[in-house]
Short mmCIF file of C-alpha atoms in Angstrom, two decimals:
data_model
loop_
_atom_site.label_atom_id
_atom_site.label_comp_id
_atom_site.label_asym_id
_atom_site.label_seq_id
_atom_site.Cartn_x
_atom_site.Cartn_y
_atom_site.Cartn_z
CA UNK Z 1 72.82 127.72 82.15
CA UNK Z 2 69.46 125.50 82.61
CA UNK Z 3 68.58 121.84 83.05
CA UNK Z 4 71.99 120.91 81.74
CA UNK Z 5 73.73 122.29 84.87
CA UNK Z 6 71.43 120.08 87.04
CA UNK Z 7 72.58 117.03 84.32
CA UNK Z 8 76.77 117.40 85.25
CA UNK Z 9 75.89 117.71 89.06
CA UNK Z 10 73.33 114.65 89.57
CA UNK Z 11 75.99 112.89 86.92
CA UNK Z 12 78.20 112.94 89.21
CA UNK Z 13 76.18 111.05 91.40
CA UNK Z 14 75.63 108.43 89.48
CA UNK Z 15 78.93 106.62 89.80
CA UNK Z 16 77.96 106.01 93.57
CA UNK Z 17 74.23 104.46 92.86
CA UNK Z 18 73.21 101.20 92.90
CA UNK Z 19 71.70 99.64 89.35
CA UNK Z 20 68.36 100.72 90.24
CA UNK Z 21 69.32 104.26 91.33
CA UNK Z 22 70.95 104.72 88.43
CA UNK Z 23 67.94 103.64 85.97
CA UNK Z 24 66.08 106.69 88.11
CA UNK Z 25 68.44 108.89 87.11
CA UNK Z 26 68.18 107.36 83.29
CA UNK Z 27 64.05 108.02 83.26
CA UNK Z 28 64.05 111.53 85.09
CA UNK Z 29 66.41 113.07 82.36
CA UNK Z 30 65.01 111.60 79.58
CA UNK Z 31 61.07 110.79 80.38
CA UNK Z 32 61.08 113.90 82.26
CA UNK Z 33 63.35 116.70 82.14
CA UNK Z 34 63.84 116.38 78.16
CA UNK Z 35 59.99 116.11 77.64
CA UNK Z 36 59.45 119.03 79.53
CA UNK Z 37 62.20 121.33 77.71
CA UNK Z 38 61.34 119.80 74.41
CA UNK Z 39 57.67 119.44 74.57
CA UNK Z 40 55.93 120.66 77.06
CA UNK Z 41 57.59 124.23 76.85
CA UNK Z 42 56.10 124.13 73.59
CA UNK Z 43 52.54 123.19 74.55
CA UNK Z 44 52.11 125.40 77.81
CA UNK Z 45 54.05 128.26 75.95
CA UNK Z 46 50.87 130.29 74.61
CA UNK Z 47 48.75 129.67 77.37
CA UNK Z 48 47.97 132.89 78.65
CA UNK Z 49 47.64 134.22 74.86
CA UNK Z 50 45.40 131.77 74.13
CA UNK Z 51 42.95 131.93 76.49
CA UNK Z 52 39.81 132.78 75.33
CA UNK Z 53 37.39 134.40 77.08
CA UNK Z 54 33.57 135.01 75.77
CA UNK Z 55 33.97 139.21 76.72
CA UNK Z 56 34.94 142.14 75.75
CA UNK Z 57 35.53 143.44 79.27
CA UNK Z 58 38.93 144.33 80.01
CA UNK Z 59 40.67 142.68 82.83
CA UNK Z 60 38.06 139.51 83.28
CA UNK Z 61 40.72 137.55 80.77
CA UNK Z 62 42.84 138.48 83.45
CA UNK Z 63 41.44 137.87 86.47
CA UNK Z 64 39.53 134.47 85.17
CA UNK Z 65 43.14 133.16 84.41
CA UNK Z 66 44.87 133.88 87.16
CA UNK Z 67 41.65 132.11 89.04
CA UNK Z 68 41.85 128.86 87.34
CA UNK Z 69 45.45 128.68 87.14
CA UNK Z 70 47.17 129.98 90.17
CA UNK Z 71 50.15 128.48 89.25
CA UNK Z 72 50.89 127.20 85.86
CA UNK Z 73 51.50 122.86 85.40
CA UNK Z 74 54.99 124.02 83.56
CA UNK Z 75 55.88 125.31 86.79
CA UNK Z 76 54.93 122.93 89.11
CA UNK Z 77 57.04 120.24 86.84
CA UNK Z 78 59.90 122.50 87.17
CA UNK Z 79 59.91 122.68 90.87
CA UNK Z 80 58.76 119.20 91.11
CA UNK Z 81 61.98 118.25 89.40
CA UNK Z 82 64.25 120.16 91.12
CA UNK Z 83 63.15 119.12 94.53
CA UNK Z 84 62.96 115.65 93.10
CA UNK Z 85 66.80 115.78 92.50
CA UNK Z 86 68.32 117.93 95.10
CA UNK Z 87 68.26 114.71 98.12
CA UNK Z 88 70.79 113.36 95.17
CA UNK Z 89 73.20 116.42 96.36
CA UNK Z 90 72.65 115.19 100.24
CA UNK Z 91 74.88 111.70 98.84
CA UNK Z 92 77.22 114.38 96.80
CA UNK Z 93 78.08 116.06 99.48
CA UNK Z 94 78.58 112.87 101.68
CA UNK Z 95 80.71 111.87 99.15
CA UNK Z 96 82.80 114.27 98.81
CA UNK Z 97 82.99 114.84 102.57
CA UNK Z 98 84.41 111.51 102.96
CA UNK Z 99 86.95 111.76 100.06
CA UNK Z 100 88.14 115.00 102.02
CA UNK Z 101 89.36 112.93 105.08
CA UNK Z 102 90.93 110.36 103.53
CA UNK Z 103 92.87 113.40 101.62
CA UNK Z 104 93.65 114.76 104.73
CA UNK Z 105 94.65 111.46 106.76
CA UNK Z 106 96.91 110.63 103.52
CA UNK Z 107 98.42 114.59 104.07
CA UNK Z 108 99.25 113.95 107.62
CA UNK Z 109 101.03 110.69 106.49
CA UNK Z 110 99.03 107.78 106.25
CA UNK Z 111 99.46 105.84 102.40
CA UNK Z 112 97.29 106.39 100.03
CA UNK Z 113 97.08 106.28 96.58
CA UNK Z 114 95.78 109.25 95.37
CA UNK Z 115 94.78 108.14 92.14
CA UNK Z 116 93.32 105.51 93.11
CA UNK Z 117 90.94 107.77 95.70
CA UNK Z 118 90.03 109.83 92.81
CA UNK Z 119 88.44 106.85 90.60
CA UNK Z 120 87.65 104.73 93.42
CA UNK Z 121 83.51 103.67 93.82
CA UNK Z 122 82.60 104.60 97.12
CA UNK Z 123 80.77 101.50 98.97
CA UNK Z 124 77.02 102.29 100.22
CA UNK Z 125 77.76 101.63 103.85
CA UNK Z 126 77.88 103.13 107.16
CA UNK Z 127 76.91 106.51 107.30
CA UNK Z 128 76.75 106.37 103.33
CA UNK Z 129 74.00 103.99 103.70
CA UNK Z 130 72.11 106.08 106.11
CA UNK Z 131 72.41 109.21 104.23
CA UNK Z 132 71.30 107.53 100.92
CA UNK Z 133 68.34 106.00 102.02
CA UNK Z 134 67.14 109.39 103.44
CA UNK Z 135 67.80 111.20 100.18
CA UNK Z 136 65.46 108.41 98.31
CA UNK Z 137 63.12 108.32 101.34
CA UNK Z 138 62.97 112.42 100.61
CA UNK Z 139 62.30 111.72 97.26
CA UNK Z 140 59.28 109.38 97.03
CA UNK Z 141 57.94 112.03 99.78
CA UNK Z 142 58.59 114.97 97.49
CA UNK Z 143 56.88 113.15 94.75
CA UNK Z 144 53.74 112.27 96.41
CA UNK Z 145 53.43 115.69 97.45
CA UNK Z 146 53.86 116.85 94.31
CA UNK Z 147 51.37 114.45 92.76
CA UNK Z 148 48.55 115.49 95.40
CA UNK Z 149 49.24 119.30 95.03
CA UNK Z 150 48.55 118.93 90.83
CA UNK Z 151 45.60 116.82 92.54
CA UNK Z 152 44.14 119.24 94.69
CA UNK Z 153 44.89 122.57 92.96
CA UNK Z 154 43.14 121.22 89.41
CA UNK Z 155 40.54 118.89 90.51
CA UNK Z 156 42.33 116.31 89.24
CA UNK Z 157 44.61 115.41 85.99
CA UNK Z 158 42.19 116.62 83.12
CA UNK Z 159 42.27 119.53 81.49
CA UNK Z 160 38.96 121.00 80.85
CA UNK Z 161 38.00 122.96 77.54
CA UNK Z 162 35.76 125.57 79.08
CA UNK Z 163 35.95 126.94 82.47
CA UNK Z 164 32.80 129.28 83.77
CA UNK Z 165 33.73 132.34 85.65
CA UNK Z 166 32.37 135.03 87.61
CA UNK Z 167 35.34 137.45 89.44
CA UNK Z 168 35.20 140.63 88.85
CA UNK Z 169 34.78 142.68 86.87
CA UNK Z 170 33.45 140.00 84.86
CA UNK Z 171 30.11 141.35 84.58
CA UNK Z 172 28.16 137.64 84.87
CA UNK Z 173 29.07 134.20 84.25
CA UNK Z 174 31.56 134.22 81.49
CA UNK Z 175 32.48 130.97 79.23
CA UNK Z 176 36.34 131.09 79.04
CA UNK Z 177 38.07 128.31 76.89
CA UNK Z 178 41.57 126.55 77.45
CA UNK Z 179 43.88 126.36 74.45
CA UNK Z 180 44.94 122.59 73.42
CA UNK Z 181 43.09 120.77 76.40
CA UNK Z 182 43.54 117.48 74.87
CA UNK Z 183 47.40 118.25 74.22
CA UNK Z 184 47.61 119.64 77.82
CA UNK Z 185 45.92 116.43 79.25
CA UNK Z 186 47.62 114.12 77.54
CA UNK Z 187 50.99 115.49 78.75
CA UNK Z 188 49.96 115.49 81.94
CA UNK Z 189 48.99 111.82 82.61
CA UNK Z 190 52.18 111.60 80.50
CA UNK Z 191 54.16 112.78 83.33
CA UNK Z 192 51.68 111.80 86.26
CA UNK Z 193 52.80 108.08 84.81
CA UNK Z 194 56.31 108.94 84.89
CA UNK Z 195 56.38 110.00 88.50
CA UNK Z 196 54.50 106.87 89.45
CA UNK Z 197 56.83 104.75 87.90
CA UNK Z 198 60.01 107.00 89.58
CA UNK Z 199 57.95 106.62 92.89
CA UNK Z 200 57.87 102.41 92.36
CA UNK Z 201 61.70 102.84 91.39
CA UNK Z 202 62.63 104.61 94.46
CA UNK Z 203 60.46 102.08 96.63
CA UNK Z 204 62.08 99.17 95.08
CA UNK Z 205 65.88 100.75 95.39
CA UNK Z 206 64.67 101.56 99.65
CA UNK Z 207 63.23 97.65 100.11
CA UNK Z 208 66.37 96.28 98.15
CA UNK Z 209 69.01 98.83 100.30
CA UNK Z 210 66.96 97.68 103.55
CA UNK Z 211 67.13 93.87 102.58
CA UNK Z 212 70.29 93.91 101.87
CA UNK Z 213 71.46 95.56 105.16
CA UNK Z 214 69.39 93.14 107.17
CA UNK Z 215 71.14 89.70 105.27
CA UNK Z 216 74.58 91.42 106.30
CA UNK Z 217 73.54 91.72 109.70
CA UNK Z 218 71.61 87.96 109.57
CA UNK Z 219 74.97 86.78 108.40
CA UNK Z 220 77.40 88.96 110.86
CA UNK Z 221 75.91 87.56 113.62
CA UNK Z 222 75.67 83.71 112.39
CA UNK Z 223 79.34 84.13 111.62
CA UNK Z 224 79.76 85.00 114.71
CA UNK Z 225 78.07 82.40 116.55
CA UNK I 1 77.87 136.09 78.33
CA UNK I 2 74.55 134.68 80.45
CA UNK I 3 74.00 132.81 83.35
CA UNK I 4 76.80 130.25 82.48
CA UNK I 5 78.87 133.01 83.67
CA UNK I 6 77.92 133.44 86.87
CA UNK I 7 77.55 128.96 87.38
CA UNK I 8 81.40 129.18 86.54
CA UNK I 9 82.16 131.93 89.01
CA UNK I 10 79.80 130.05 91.58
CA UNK I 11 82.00 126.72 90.81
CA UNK I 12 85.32 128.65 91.11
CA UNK I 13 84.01 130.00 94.57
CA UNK I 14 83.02 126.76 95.62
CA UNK I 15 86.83 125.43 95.83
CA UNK I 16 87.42 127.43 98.21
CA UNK I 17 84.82 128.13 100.09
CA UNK I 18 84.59 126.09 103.12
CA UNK I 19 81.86 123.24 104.56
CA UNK I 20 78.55 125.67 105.30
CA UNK I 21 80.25 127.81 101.93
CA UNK I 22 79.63 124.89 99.92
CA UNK I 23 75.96 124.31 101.04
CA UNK I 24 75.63 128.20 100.39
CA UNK I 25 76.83 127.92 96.71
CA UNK I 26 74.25 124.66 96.59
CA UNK I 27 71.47 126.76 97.43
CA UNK I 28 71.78 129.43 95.55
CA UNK I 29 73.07 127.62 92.25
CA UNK I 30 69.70 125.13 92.56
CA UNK I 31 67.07 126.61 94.55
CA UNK I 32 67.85 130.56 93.22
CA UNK I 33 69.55 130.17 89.85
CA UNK I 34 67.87 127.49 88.38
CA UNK I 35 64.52 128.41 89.77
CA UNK I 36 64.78 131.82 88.24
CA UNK I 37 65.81 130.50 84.63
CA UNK I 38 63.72 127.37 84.45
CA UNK I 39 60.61 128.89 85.76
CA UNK I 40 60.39 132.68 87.16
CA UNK I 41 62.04 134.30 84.06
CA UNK I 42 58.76 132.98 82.26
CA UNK I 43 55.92 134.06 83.98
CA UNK I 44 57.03 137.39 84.11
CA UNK I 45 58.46 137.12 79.99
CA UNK I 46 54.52 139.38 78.66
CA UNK I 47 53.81 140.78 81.65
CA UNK I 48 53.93 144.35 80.01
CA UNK I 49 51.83 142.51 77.29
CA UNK I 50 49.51 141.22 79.62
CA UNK I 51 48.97 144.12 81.57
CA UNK I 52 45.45 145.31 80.40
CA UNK I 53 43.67 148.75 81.77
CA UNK I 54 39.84 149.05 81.36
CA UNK I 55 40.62 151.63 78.80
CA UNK I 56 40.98 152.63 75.39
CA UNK I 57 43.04 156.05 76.14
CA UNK I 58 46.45 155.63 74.57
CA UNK I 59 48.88 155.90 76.49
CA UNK I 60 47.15 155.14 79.82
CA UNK I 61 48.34 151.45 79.86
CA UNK I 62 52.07 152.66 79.51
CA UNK I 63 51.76 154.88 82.18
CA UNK I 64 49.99 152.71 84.88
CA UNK I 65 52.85 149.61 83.94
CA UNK I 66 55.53 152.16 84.65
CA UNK I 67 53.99 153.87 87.70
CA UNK I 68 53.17 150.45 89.66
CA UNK I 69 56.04 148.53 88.23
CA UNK I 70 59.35 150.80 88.08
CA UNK I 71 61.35 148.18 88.32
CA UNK I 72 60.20 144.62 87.44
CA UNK I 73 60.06 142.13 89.90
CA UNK I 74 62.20 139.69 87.64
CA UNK I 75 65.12 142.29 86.92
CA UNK I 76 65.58 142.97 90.48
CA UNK I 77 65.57 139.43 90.90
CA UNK I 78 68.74 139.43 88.65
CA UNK I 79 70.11 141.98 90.04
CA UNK I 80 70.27 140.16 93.34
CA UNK I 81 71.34 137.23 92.70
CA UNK I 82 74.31 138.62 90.40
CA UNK I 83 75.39 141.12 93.54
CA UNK I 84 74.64 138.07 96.15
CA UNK I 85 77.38 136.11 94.24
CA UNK I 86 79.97 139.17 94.00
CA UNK I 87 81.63 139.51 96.89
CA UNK I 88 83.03 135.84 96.70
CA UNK I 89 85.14 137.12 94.09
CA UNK I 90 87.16 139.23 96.76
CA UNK I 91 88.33 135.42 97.91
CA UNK I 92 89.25 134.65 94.57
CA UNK I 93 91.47 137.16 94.24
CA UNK I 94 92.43 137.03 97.23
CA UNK I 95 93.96 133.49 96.64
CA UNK I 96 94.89 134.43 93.05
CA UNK I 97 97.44 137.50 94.51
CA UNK I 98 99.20 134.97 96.90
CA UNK I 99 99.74 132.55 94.31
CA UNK I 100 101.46 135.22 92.23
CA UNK I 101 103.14 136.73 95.19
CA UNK I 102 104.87 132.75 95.46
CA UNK I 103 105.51 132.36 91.77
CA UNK I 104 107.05 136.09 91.82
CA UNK I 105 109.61 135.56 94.72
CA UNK I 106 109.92 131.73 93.41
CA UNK I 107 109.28 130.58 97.16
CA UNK I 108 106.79 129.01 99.07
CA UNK I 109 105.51 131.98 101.04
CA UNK I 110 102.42 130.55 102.34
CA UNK I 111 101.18 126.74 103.71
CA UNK I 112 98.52 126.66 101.01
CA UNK I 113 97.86 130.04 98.63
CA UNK I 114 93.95 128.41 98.94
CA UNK I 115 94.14 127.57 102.53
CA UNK I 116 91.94 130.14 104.83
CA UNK I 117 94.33 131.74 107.07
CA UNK I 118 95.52 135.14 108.00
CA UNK I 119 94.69 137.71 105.71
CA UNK I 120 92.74 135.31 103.51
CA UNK I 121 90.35 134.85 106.65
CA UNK I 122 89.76 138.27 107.01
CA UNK I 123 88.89 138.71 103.29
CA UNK I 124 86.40 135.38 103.63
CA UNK I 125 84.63 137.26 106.67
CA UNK I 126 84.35 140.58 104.68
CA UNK I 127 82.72 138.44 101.80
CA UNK I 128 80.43 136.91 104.13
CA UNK I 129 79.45 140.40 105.85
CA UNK I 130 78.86 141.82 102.23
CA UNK I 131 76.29 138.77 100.97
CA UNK I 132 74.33 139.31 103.97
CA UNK I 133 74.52 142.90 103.54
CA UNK I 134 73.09 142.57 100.47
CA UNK I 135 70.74 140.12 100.96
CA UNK I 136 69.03 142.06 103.47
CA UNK I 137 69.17 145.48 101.16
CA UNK I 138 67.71 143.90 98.01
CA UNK I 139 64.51 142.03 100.81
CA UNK I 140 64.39 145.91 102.02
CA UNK I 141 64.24 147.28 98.44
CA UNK I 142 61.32 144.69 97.25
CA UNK I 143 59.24 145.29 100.09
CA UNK I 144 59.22 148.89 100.49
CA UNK I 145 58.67 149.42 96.40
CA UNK I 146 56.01 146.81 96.35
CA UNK I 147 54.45 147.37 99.87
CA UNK I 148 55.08 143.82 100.84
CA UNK I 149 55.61 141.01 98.69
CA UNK I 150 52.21 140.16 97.82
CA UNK I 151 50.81 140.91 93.52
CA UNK I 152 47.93 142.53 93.39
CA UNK I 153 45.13 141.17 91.20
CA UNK I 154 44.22 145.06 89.82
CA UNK I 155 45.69 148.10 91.04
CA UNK I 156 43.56 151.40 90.09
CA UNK I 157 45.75 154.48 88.01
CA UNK I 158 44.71 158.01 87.70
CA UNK I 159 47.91 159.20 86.17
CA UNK I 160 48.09 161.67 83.18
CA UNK I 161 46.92 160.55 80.37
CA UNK I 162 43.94 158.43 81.99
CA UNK I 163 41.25 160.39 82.37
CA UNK I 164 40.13 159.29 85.28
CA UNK I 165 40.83 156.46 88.43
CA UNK I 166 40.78 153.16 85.61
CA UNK I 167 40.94 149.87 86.50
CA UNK I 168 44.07 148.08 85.71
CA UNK I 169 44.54 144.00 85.96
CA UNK I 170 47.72 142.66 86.98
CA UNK I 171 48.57 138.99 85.02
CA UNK I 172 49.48 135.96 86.76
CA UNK I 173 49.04 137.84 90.29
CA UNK I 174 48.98 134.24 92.16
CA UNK I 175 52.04 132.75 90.55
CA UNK I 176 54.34 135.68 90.88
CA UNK I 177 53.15 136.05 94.31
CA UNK I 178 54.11 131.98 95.05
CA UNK I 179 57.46 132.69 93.12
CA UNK I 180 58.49 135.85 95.18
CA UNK I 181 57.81 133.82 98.61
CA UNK I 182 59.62 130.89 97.21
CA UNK I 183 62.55 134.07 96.77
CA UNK I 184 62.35 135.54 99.69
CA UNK I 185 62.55 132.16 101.61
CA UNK I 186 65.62 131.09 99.65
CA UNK I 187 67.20 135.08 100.38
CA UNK I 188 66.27 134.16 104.13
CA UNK I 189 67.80 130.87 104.20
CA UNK I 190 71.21 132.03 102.85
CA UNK I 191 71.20 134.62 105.27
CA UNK I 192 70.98 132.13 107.62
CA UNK I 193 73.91 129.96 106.03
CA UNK I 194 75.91 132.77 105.96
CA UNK I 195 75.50 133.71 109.95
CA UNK I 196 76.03 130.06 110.56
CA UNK I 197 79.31 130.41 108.63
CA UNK I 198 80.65 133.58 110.36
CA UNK I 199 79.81 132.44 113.76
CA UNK I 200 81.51 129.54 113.22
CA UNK I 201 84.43 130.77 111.45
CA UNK I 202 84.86 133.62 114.30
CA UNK I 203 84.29 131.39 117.08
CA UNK I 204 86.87 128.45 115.26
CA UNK I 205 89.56 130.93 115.12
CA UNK I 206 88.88 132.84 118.53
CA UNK I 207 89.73 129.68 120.37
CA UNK I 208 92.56 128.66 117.70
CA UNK I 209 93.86 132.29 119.13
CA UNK I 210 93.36 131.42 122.35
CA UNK I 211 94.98 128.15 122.68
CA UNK I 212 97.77 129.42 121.14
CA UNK I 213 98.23 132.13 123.53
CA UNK I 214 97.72 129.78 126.03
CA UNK I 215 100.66 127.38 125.07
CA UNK I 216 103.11 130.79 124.60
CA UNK I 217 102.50 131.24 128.04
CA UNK I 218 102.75 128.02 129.34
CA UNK I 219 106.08 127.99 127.26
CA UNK I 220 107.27 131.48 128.31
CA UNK I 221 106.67 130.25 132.21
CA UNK I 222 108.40 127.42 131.80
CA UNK I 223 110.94 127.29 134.44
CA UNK I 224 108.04 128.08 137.20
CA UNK I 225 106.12 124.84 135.69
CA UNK I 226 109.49 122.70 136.02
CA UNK I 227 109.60 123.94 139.75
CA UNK I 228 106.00 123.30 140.77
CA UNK I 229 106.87 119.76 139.04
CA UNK I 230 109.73 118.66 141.26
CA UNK I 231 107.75 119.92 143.98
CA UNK I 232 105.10 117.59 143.04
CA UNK I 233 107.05 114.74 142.44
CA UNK I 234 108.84 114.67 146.05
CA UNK I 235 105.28 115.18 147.75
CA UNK I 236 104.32 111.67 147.07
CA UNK I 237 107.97 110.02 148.18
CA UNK I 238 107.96 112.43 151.60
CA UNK I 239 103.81 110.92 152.17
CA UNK I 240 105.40 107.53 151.27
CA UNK I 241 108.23 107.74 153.75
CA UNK I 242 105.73 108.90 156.02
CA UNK I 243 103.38 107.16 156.40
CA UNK I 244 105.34 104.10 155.58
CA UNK I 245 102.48 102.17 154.64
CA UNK I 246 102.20 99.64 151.51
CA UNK I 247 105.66 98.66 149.21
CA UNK I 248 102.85 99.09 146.41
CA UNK I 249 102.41 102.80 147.32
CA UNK I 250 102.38 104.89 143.94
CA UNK I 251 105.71 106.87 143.62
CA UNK I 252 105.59 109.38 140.61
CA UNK I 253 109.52 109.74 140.52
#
C-alpha cells in the first residue's frame, strides 16, 4: 500500500480526460510522484541525523531543528500531491454515478447494452463538464497554495548551509549546518518547476474546456437561427 | 500482511456500501491511509532516537520516553484506523451468509444478496453506530493521554533513575503537532459522513415504512374509498342538473 494505490485510482480516470488532462496525469506520476519515492526519500531521509549543530548542549539540536523546519519539504510534497490528485476522484465519482443510472434505467427495462456501458468513453458534457472543470479549477488552486506555503514557511526555494539559532536552551547564538543543501535545493526548484508547468497544463486544459463550450453554444444558436 | 490488507478490505466494503459510504471509504483510504504511510509513519520512524534528555544518567532517557509517551502517537494512529475500518466487515458477512443461504436452498431467497434491505439494513446501521463509536473513543483516548493534541517542544522528568527534574527535548514537536490536527480533522470529518449516512438511511426507510403503511390502509379501506367515489361522481351530475347551466359543464362520470 503507498503511491501505487493512488496510481490504479487516478488511472482510472484517465480514460475520461481530454489529451491534455491526460499528459497531467503522465508528468505528476513520473516528474513527481516517482522522483519523490525514488529520490527525494533518499535525499531528505537523514535529515534530522545530519544536522549539525556547533554544541554540546543537549536538546538545542532539537529545538533549533524543529525551529527551522516546522514541517519537513518531503512532507509538504506528499500532501501537496495528494491534494493535487484527489479533485481527479470528484470526476470518478461523477462517473461512476452516472454509469449507475443508466444500470438502473436498463434494470427497470429500458435497452442497453451492457457491455457496451462498461467500455464506453463517457463525453465531457453537461454536468460532466461542470464537475470537471471544478476539479482542475481545485487543482491549479491547491497548487498555488502549495507553492506560496514552501514560499512563506522557508523564505523562499533555497536551502541554506548554516542556519544561526538562539531557542533555548541553546546557551547563545549557535551555528547549526544543513546536510546536502545543494542536493536539497536543487530538488526543490526541481519540483517548484514541475508544479509550474502542471499549473500551465491545468490552465491550458480550463481555457481549451471553456472555448470549446462557448463554439458549441456560438454554433447552437446560429443553427438555430 | 500490511496495509494492502486493509486497501482490499476497504475496496470490498466499498461495493456495497452506499452513496455517502463510498465518499467515507474515499476519505479514509486517501486522506487517512495514505497520509499515514506516505508521510506520518516517517516523522515519528527515530523518535525514541531522537528523544534527547540533558543528561548523561543511564537509563534516564528510557524512562522519560516511556513515562511521556506510553503509547506512541503513530501506533495509536494504527490502531484507529485498523478498528475504524472493522465494523464494515459485519456487512460483508452479512451479504456473504445470504448468498450462501441462496446457493444452500438452490433458490432465490432474496431480491439482491448485496442489496440493503431488511436485516442487511439493520447490520449497515450497527456498522455505522460502531465507526462513530470508535472514532469518538480513539479522539477521547489521544486527548486525555496527551492532554490535548498539541507536542510539546521539552517536557521536564524526575522519574527514578534521573536524579533530579532534567530537561528532556521532544523531536519534530511542530510537524507531529500539524500531522495530529490534520488526524483529528479527517477523524471529525468521517464522523460527520457517517451521521450524514445514518440520518439519511433512517429517515429514507422511515418514510419507505410509512408509505407503505399508508397504501395497506388505503387498500384494506377499500370499499369505504369506492363509496365516497360514487358519491363524488353523482355530486357534479345532481349540480349539473341543477343548475342547468352550460352543455360544456364538466361531468366526472
Amino acid at each position: 500500500m503507498d503511491w501505487g494505490s493512488l496510481q490504479d485510482v487516478l488511472g482510472g480516470v484517465n480514460k475520461h480526460s481530454t489529451s491534455i488532462g491526460k499528459i497531467w496525469l503522465t508528468v505528476l506520476f513520473i516528474f513527481r510522484i516517482m522522483i519523490l519515492v525514488v529520490a527525494a526519500e533518499r535525499v531528505w531521509g537523514d535529515e534530522q541525523q545530519d544536522f549539525v549543530c556547533n554544541t554540546l548542549q543537549p536538546g538545542c539540536k532539537n529545538v533549533c531543528y524543529d525551529h527551522f523546519f516546522p514541517i519537513s519539504h518531503i512532507r509538504l510534497w506528499a500532501l501537496q500531491l495528494i491534494f493535487v490528485s484527489t479533485p481527479a476522484l470528484l470526476v470518478a465519482m461523477h462517473v461512476a454515478y452516472t454509469r449507475h443510472e443508466k444500470k438502473r434505467r436498463f434494470r427497470n427495462g429500458e435497452k442497453i447494452d451492457i457491455e457496451e456501458l462498461k467500455n464506453e468513453k463517457i463525453h465531457i458534457r453537461g454536468p460532466l463538464w461542470w464537475t470537471y472543470t471544478s476539479s482542475i479549477f481545485f487543482r491549479i488552486i491547491f497548487e498555488a497554495v502549495f507553492m506560496y506555503v514552501f514560499y512563506y514557511m522557508y523564505d523562499g526555494y533555497q536551502m541554506p548551509r548554516l542556519v544561526k539559532c538562539n531557542a533555548w536552551p541553546c546557551p547563545n547564538t549557535v551555528d547549526c549546518f544543513v546536510s546536502r543543501p545543494t542536493e536539497k535545493t536543487t530538488f526543490t526548484i526541481f519540483m517548484l518547476a514541475v508544479s509550474g508547468i502542471c499549473m500551465m497544463l491545468n490552465l491550458a486544459e480550463l481555457c481549451y474546456l471553456v472555448i470549446k463550450i462557448c463554439m458549441k453554444e456560438s454554433r447552437k444558436t446560429t443553427v438555430l437561427k | 500482511m500490511s496495509w494492502g490488507f486493509l486497501r482490499d478490505l476497504l475496496s470490498g466494503v466499498n461495493k456495497y456500501s452506499i452513496g455517502i459510504g463510498r465518499i467515507w471509504v474515499a476519505v479514509v483510504f486517501i486522506f487517512r491511509l495514505l497520509v499515514y504511510i506516505v508521510a506520518a509513519e516517517n516523522i515519528w520512524k527515530y523518535e525514541h532516537d531522537e528523544f534527547e534528555c540533558n543528561i548523561k544518567q543511564p537509563g534516564c532517557e528510557n524512562v522519560c520516553f516511556d513515562h511521556f509517551f506510553p503509547v506512541s502517537h503513530i501506533s495509536l494512529w494504527a490502531l484507529q484506523l485498523i478498528m475504524v475500518s472493522t465494523p464494515s466487515l459485519l456487512v460483508v458477512f452479512h451479504v456473504a451468509y445470504r448468498e450462501k443461504r441462496e446457493k444452500h436452498h438452490n433458490q432465490k431467497l432474496y431480491k439482491s444478496p448485496g442489496e440493503i434491505d431488511g436485516g442487511l439494513l439493520c447490520t449497515y446501521l450497527i456498522s455505522l453506530i460502531l465507526k462513530m463509536g470508535l472514532e469518538i473513543v480513539f479522539l477521547v483516548l489521544f486527548y486525555k493521554l496527551y492532554n490535548g493534541f498539541k507536542v510539546p517542544r521539552l517536557v521536564k522528568c524526575d522519574i527514578r533513575p534521573c536524579p533530579n527534574t532534567v530537561d528532556c527535548f521532544i523531536s519534530k514537536p511542530t510537524e507531529k503537532m500539524i500531522f495530529l490536527y490534520f488526524l483529528v480533522a479527517t477523524s471529525c470529518l468521517c464522523i460527520v459522513l457517517n451521521l450524514s449516512e445514518l440520518s439519511y438511511l433512517i429517515f429514507k426507510y422511515s418514510i419507505k415504512c410509512y408509505l407503505k403503511r399508508y397504501i395497506k390502509k388505503c387498500q384494506g379501506s377499500e370499499s369505504d374509498c369506492h363509496k365516497s367515489g360514487i358519491i363524488g361522481h353523482n355530486r357534479p351530475a345532481a349540480a349539473g342538473r341543477f343548475h342547468n347551466s352550460l352543455a360544456s359543464s364538466p361531468s366526472i362520470q
